[in-house]
């Protein structure tokens, strides 16, 4: 079969334990585990996907959130078409960290990278510490799309990828 694949690199950033690996695994394998092992350095998975009749091959990079790996991050986000910056809705610290990632991406990558902000662990909304209003205000100010996700239930996980792909270039 002669497949015309459009390749894109997508990188996940965010504090440790916000659910980056879990979101990637939910999207690629449609699985979830409460005992997800921490990512060391970075890992990548590929996934083929069809959006609006076009075939895409995504190279998805899952980076470690620990500060000791911070200096490695540019290696992963440079050349990425999109970055998904994740926070955990039950942790204000993780939201503050997400804001810092966005500042860094905007400063270093400028308009070259599409950024989406992911409010993860929506299934724990009874423990929500970061209100939707605060997140929306920030996302609007920075001109980013905000998605409410749950790797546990799968809420909006596929949508994040599909909506982002729609605004990426249609060629390699
Ligand atoms: P990472 O360090 O950002 O990659 O985070 P992980 O994917 O390793 O997840 C950290 C912990 O949060 C694990 O115990 C996951 O099972 C859990 N987790 C991840 N996403 C969700 C979610 O959407 N809901 C809930 N309840 N737990 C989640």
mmCIF file of C-alpha atoms and ligand atoms in Angstrom:
data_model
loop_
_atom_site.group_PDB
_atom_site.id
_atom_site.type_symbol
_atom_site.label_atom_id
_atom_site.label_comp_id
_atom_site.label_asym_id
_atom_site.label_seq_id
_atom_site.Cartn_x
_atom_site.Cartn_y
_atom_site.Cartn_z
ATOM 1 C CA UNK A 1 0.000 0.000 0.000
ATOM 2 C CA UNK A 2 1.340 3.393 -0.941
ATOM 3 C CA UNK A 3 0.671 5.494 2.117
ATOM 4 C CA UNK A 4 1.244 9.215 1.974
ATOM 5 C CA UNK A 5 2.222 9.912 5.544
ATOM 6 C CA UNK A 6 2.648 13.360 7.030
ATOM 7 C CA UNK A 7 5.215 13.156 9.830
ATOM 8 C CA UNK A 8 5.041 15.350 12.899
ATOM 9 C CA UNK A 9 6.903 15.409 16.169
ATOM 10 C CA UNK A 10 4.903 16.211 19.282
ATOM 11 C CA UNK A 11 6.453 16.694 22.708
ATOM 12 C CA UNK A 12 4.883 16.425 26.176
ATOM 13 C CA UNK A 13 6.194 18.740 28.891
ATOM 14 C CA UNK A 14 5.145 19.343 32.484
ATOM 15 C CA UNK A 15 5.970 18.639 36.080
ATOM 16 C CA UNK A 16 6.646 15.097 37.185
ATOM 17 C CA UNK A 17 3.533 12.984 37.924
ATOM 18 C CA UNK A 18 1.007 15.208 36.130
ATOM 19 C CA UNK A 19 0.180 12.296 33.810
ATOM 20 C CA UNK A 20 2.302 12.844 30.678
ATOM 21 C CA UNK A 21 3.228 9.171 30.225
ATOM 22 C CA UNK A 22 -0.324 8.126 31.066
ATOM 23 C CA UNK A 23 -1.763 10.442 28.403
ATOM 24 C CA UNK A 24 0.661 9.106 25.799
ATOM 25 C CA UNK A 25 -0.157 5.509 26.719
ATOM 26 C CA UNK A 26 -3.900 6.216 26.726
ATOM 27 C CA UNK A 27 -3.612 7.702 23.246
ATOM 28 C CA UNK A 28 -1.260 5.139 21.714
ATOM 29 C CA UNK A 29 -2.398 1.936 23.425
ATOM 30 C CA UNK A 30 -5.759 2.935 24.948
ATOM 31 C CA UNK A 31 -4.633 1.687 28.373
ATOM 32 C CA UNK A 32 -4.270 3.205 31.840
ATOM 33 C CA UNK A 33 -2.403 2.112 34.966
ATOM 34 C CA UNK A 34 -2.367 3.766 38.395
ATOM 35 C CA UNK A 35 1.195 2.537 38.846
ATOM 36 C CA UNK A 36 2.723 4.160 35.778
ATOM 37 C CA UNK A 37 6.548 4.049 36.081
ATOM 38 C CA UNK A 38 8.365 7.423 35.981
ATOM 39 C CA UNK A 39 10.002 8.346 32.675
ATOM 40 C CA UNK A 40 13.784 8.615 32.784
ATOM 41 C CA UNK A 41 15.121 11.293 30.429
ATOM 42 C CA UNK A 42 12.682 10.910 27.572
ATOM 43 C CA UNK A 43 10.898 8.185 25.632
ATOM 44 C CA UNK A 44 9.118 8.207 22.324
ATOM 45 C CA UNK A 45 6.319 6.280 20.714
ATOM 46 C CA UNK A 46 4.877 6.497 17.234
ATOM 47 C CA UNK A 47 1.256 6.433 16.245
ATOM 48 C CA UNK A 48 -0.470 6.564 12.899
ATOM 49 C CA UNK A 49 -3.666 8.513 12.712
ATOM 50 C CA UNK A 50 -6.125 9.689 10.077
ATOM 51 C CA UNK A 51 -7.598 13.187 10.400
ATOM 52 C CA UNK A 52 -9.781 14.783 7.700
ATOM 53 C CA UNK A 53 -8.784 12.048 5.237
ATOM 54 C CA UNK A 54 -5.060 12.702 5.655
ATOM 55 C CA UNK A 55 -2.702 10.104 7.126
ATOM 56 C CA UNK A 56 -0.298 11.190 9.814
ATOM 57 C CA UNK A 57 2.565 9.494 11.562
ATOM 58 C CA UNK A 58 3.215 11.091 14.915
ATOM 59 C CA UNK A 59 6.440 10.778 16.815
ATOM 60 C CA UNK A 60 5.389 11.478 20.386
ATOM 61 C CA UNK A 61 8.074 12.399 22.913
ATOM 62 C CA UNK A 62 7.356 11.922 26.566
ATOM 63 C CA UNK A 63 9.879 13.858 28.666
ATOM 64 C CA UNK A 64 10.737 13.418 32.334
ATOM 65 C CA UNK A 65 9.409 16.253 34.465
ATOM 66 C CA UNK A 66 12.173 16.243 37.057
ATOM 67 C CA UNK A 67 14.227 19.419 37.239
ATOM 68 C CA UNK A 68 17.449 17.438 36.878
ATOM 69 C CA UNK A 69 16.468 16.692 33.284
ATOM 70 C CA UNK A 70 15.477 20.274 32.479
ATOM 71 C CA UNK A 71 18.665 21.041 30.550
ATOM 72 C CA UNK A 72 17.819 18.186 28.156
ATOM 73 C CA UNK A 73 14.383 19.556 27.299
ATOM 74 C CA UNK A 74 15.396 21.795 24.345
ATOM 75 C CA UNK A 75 16.729 18.698 22.608
ATOM 76 C CA UNK A 76 13.171 17.374 22.587
ATOM 77 C CA UNK A 77 11.079 20.451 21.911
ATOM 78 C CA UNK A 78 13.293 21.921 19.158
ATOM 79 C CA UNK A 79 11.946 20.675 15.860
ATOM 80 C CA UNK A 80 8.625 19.685 17.375
ATOM 81 C CA UNK A 81 5.510 20.814 15.528
ATOM 82 C CA UNK A 82 3.491 20.890 18.723
ATOM 83 C CA UNK A 83 4.024 20.838 22.463
ATOM 84 C CA UNK A 84 1.459 19.606 24.960
ATOM 85 C CA UNK A 85 2.101 21.229 28.309
ATOM 86 C CA UNK A 86 0.371 19.271 31.044
ATOM 87 C CA UNK A 87 -0.645 20.153 34.585
ATOM 88 C CA UNK A 88 -2.591 18.246 37.213
ATOM 89 C CA UNK A 89 -5.800 20.052 38.226
ATOM 90 C CA UNK A 90 -5.230 18.985 41.849
ATOM 91 C CA UNK A 91 -1.824 20.733 42.033
ATOM 92 C CA UNK A 92 -1.314 24.498 41.836
ATOM 93 C CA UNK A 93 2.464 23.923 41.739
ATOM 94 C CA UNK A 94 2.071 21.895 38.568
ATOM 95 C CA UNK A 95 0.061 24.745 36.986
ATOM 96 C CA UNK A 96 2.801 27.235 37.907
ATOM 97 C CA UNK A 97 5.352 24.882 36.354
ATOM 98 C CA UNK A 98 3.246 24.606 33.189
ATOM 99 C CA UNK A 99 3.227 28.411 32.890
ATOM 100 C CA UNK A 100 7.031 28.407 33.065
ATOM 101 C CA UNK A 101 7.253 25.771 30.323
ATOM 102 C CA UNK A 102 5.023 27.900 28.123
ATOM 103 C CA UNK A 103 7.165 30.995 28.688
ATOM 104 C CA UNK A 104 10.264 28.973 27.802
ATOM 105 C CA UNK A 105 8.681 27.519 24.651
ATOM 106 C CA UNK A 106 7.460 30.920 23.487
ATOM 107 C CA UNK A 107 10.855 32.472 24.106
ATOM 108 C CA UNK A 108 12.897 29.761 22.407
ATOM 109 C CA UNK A 109 10.584 28.405 19.697
ATOM 110 C CA UNK A 110 8.478 31.512 19.012
ATOM 111 C CA UNK A 111 5.704 30.937 16.497
ATOM 112 C CA UNK A 112 7.300 27.740 15.202
ATOM 113 C CA UNK A 113 5.557 25.533 17.713
ATOM 114 C CA UNK A 114 1.846 25.097 18.440
ATOM 115 C CA UNK A 115 1.245 24.835 22.153
ATOM 116 C CA UNK A 116 -1.752 23.276 23.890
ATOM 117 C CA UNK A 117 -2.331 23.394 27.635
ATOM 118 C CA UNK A 118 -3.729 20.187 29.123
ATOM 119 C CA UNK A 119 -5.616 20.256 32.426
ATOM 120 C CA UNK A 120 -5.230 16.591 33.330
ATOM 121 C CA UNK A 121 -6.819 14.315 35.979
ATOM 122 C CA UNK A 122 -10.288 15.773 35.402
ATOM 123 C CA UNK A 123 -11.689 12.571 36.941
ATOM 124 C CA UNK A 124 -10.427 13.979 40.288
ATOM 125 C CA UNK A 125 -12.448 17.176 39.922
ATOM 126 C CA UNK A 126 -13.716 17.008 43.508
ATOM 127 C CA UNK A 127 -10.085 17.835 44.467
ATOM 128 C CA UNK A 128 -9.661 20.541 41.847
ATOM 129 C CA UNK A 129 -7.184 23.201 43.025
ATOM 130 C CA UNK A 130 -6.659 25.030 39.737
ATOM 131 C CA UNK A 131 -9.972 26.538 38.691
ATOM 132 C CA UNK A 132 -11.010 26.478 35.075
ATOM 133 C CA UNK A 133 -11.333 30.287 35.164
ATOM 134 C CA UNK A 134 -7.672 30.753 36.115
ATOM 135 C CA UNK A 135 -6.525 28.298 33.460
ATOM 136 C CA UNK A 136 -8.755 29.801 30.780
ATOM 137 C CA UNK A 137 -7.611 33.319 31.576
ATOM 138 C CA UNK A 138 -3.983 32.251 31.200
ATOM 139 C CA UNK A 139 -4.651 30.267 28.005
ATOM 140 C CA UNK A 140 -6.539 33.183 26.442
ATOM 141 C CA UNK A 141 -3.813 35.668 27.368
ATOM 142 C CA UNK A 142 -1.164 33.414 25.790
ATOM 143 C CA UNK A 143 -3.346 32.510 22.831
ATOM 144 C CA UNK A 144 -3.293 28.757 23.492
ATOM 145 C CA UNK A 145 -5.943 26.089 23.391
ATOM 146 C CA UNK A 146 -6.909 24.612 26.755
ATOM 147 C CA UNK A 147 -8.131 21.009 26.957
ATOM 148 C CA UNK A 148 -9.550 19.276 30.020
ATOM 149 C CA UNK A 149 -8.303 15.691 29.959
ATOM 150 C CA UNK A 150 -8.204 12.489 31.940
ATOM 151 C CA UNK A 151 -5.776 9.732 31.052
ATOM 152 C CA UNK A 152 -7.788 7.548 33.424
ATOM 153 C CA UNK A 153 -11.160 7.867 31.667
ATOM 154 C CA UNK A 154 -9.774 8.895 28.271
ATOM 155 C CA UNK A 155 -11.644 12.230 28.374
ATOM 156 C CA UNK A 156 -10.600 14.407 25.403
ATOM 157 C CA UNK A 157 -7.313 12.545 24.894
ATOM 158 C CA UNK A 158 -7.935 11.772 21.242
ATOM 159 C CA UNK A 159 -9.482 15.195 20.735
ATOM 160 C CA UNK A 160 -6.312 16.976 21.880
ATOM 161 C CA UNK A 161 -4.341 15.230 19.153
ATOM 162 C CA UNK A 162 -6.980 15.628 16.452
ATOM 163 C CA UNK A 163 -7.627 19.312 17.121
ATOM 164 C CA UNK A 164 -3.905 20.063 17.220
ATOM 165 C CA UNK A 165 -3.178 18.121 14.035
ATOM 166 C CA UNK A 166 -5.807 20.166 12.226
ATOM 167 C CA UNK A 167 -3.756 23.331 12.777
ATOM 168 C CA UNK A 168 -0.389 21.806 11.802
ATOM 169 C CA UNK A 169 1.151 21.991 8.312
ATOM 170 C CA UNK A 170 -0.236 19.417 5.882
ATOM 171 C CA UNK A 171 3.188 18.582 4.458
ATOM 172 C CA UNK A 172 6.396 17.154 5.846
HETATM 173 P P1 LIG B 1 4.259 11.809 34.380
HETATM 174 O O1 LIG B 1 5.386 11.763 35.376
HETATM 175 O O2 LIG B 1 3.809 13.216 34.126
HETATM 176 O O3 LIG B 1 4.538 11.061 33.123
HETATM 177 O O4 LIG B 1 2.984 11.124 35.092
HETATM 178 P P2 LIG B 1 2.512 9.594 35.012
HETATM 179 O O5 LIG B 1 1.836 9.322 33.720
HETATM 180 O O6 LIG B 1 3.653 8.719 35.414
HETATM 181 O O7 LIG B 1 1.376 9.606 36.141
HETATM 182 C C1 LIG B 1 1.665 9.881 37.497
HETATM 183 C C2 LIG B 1 0.571 9.245 38.356
HETATM 184 O O8 LIG B 1 -0.681 9.886 38.093
HETATM 185 C C3 LIG B 1 0.366 7.752 38.069
HETATM 186 O O9 LIG B 1 0.051 7.096 39.286
HETATM 187 C C4 LIG B 1 -0.837 7.752 37.129
HETATM 188 O O10 LIG B 1 -1.558 6.548 37.203
HETATM 189 C C5 LIG B 1 -1.637 8.934 37.659
HETATM 190 N N1 LIG B 1 -2.471 9.575 36.621
HETATM 191 C C6 LIG B 1 -2.069 9.991 35.399
HETATM 192 N N2 LIG B 1 -3.099 10.546 34.719
HETATM 193 C C7 LIG B 1 -4.167 10.458 35.537
HETATM 194 C C8 LIG B 1 -5.555 10.859 35.404
HETATM 195 O O11 LIG B 1 -6.012 11.394 34.393
HETATM 196 N N3 LIG B 1 -6.364 10.616 36.492
HETATM 197 C C9 LIG B 1 -5.897 10.033 37.636
HETATM 198 N N4 LIG B 1 -6.773 9.836 38.623
HETATM 199 N N5 LIG B 1 -4.608 9.645 37.794
HETATM 200 C C10 LIG B 1 -3.766 9.861 36.750
#
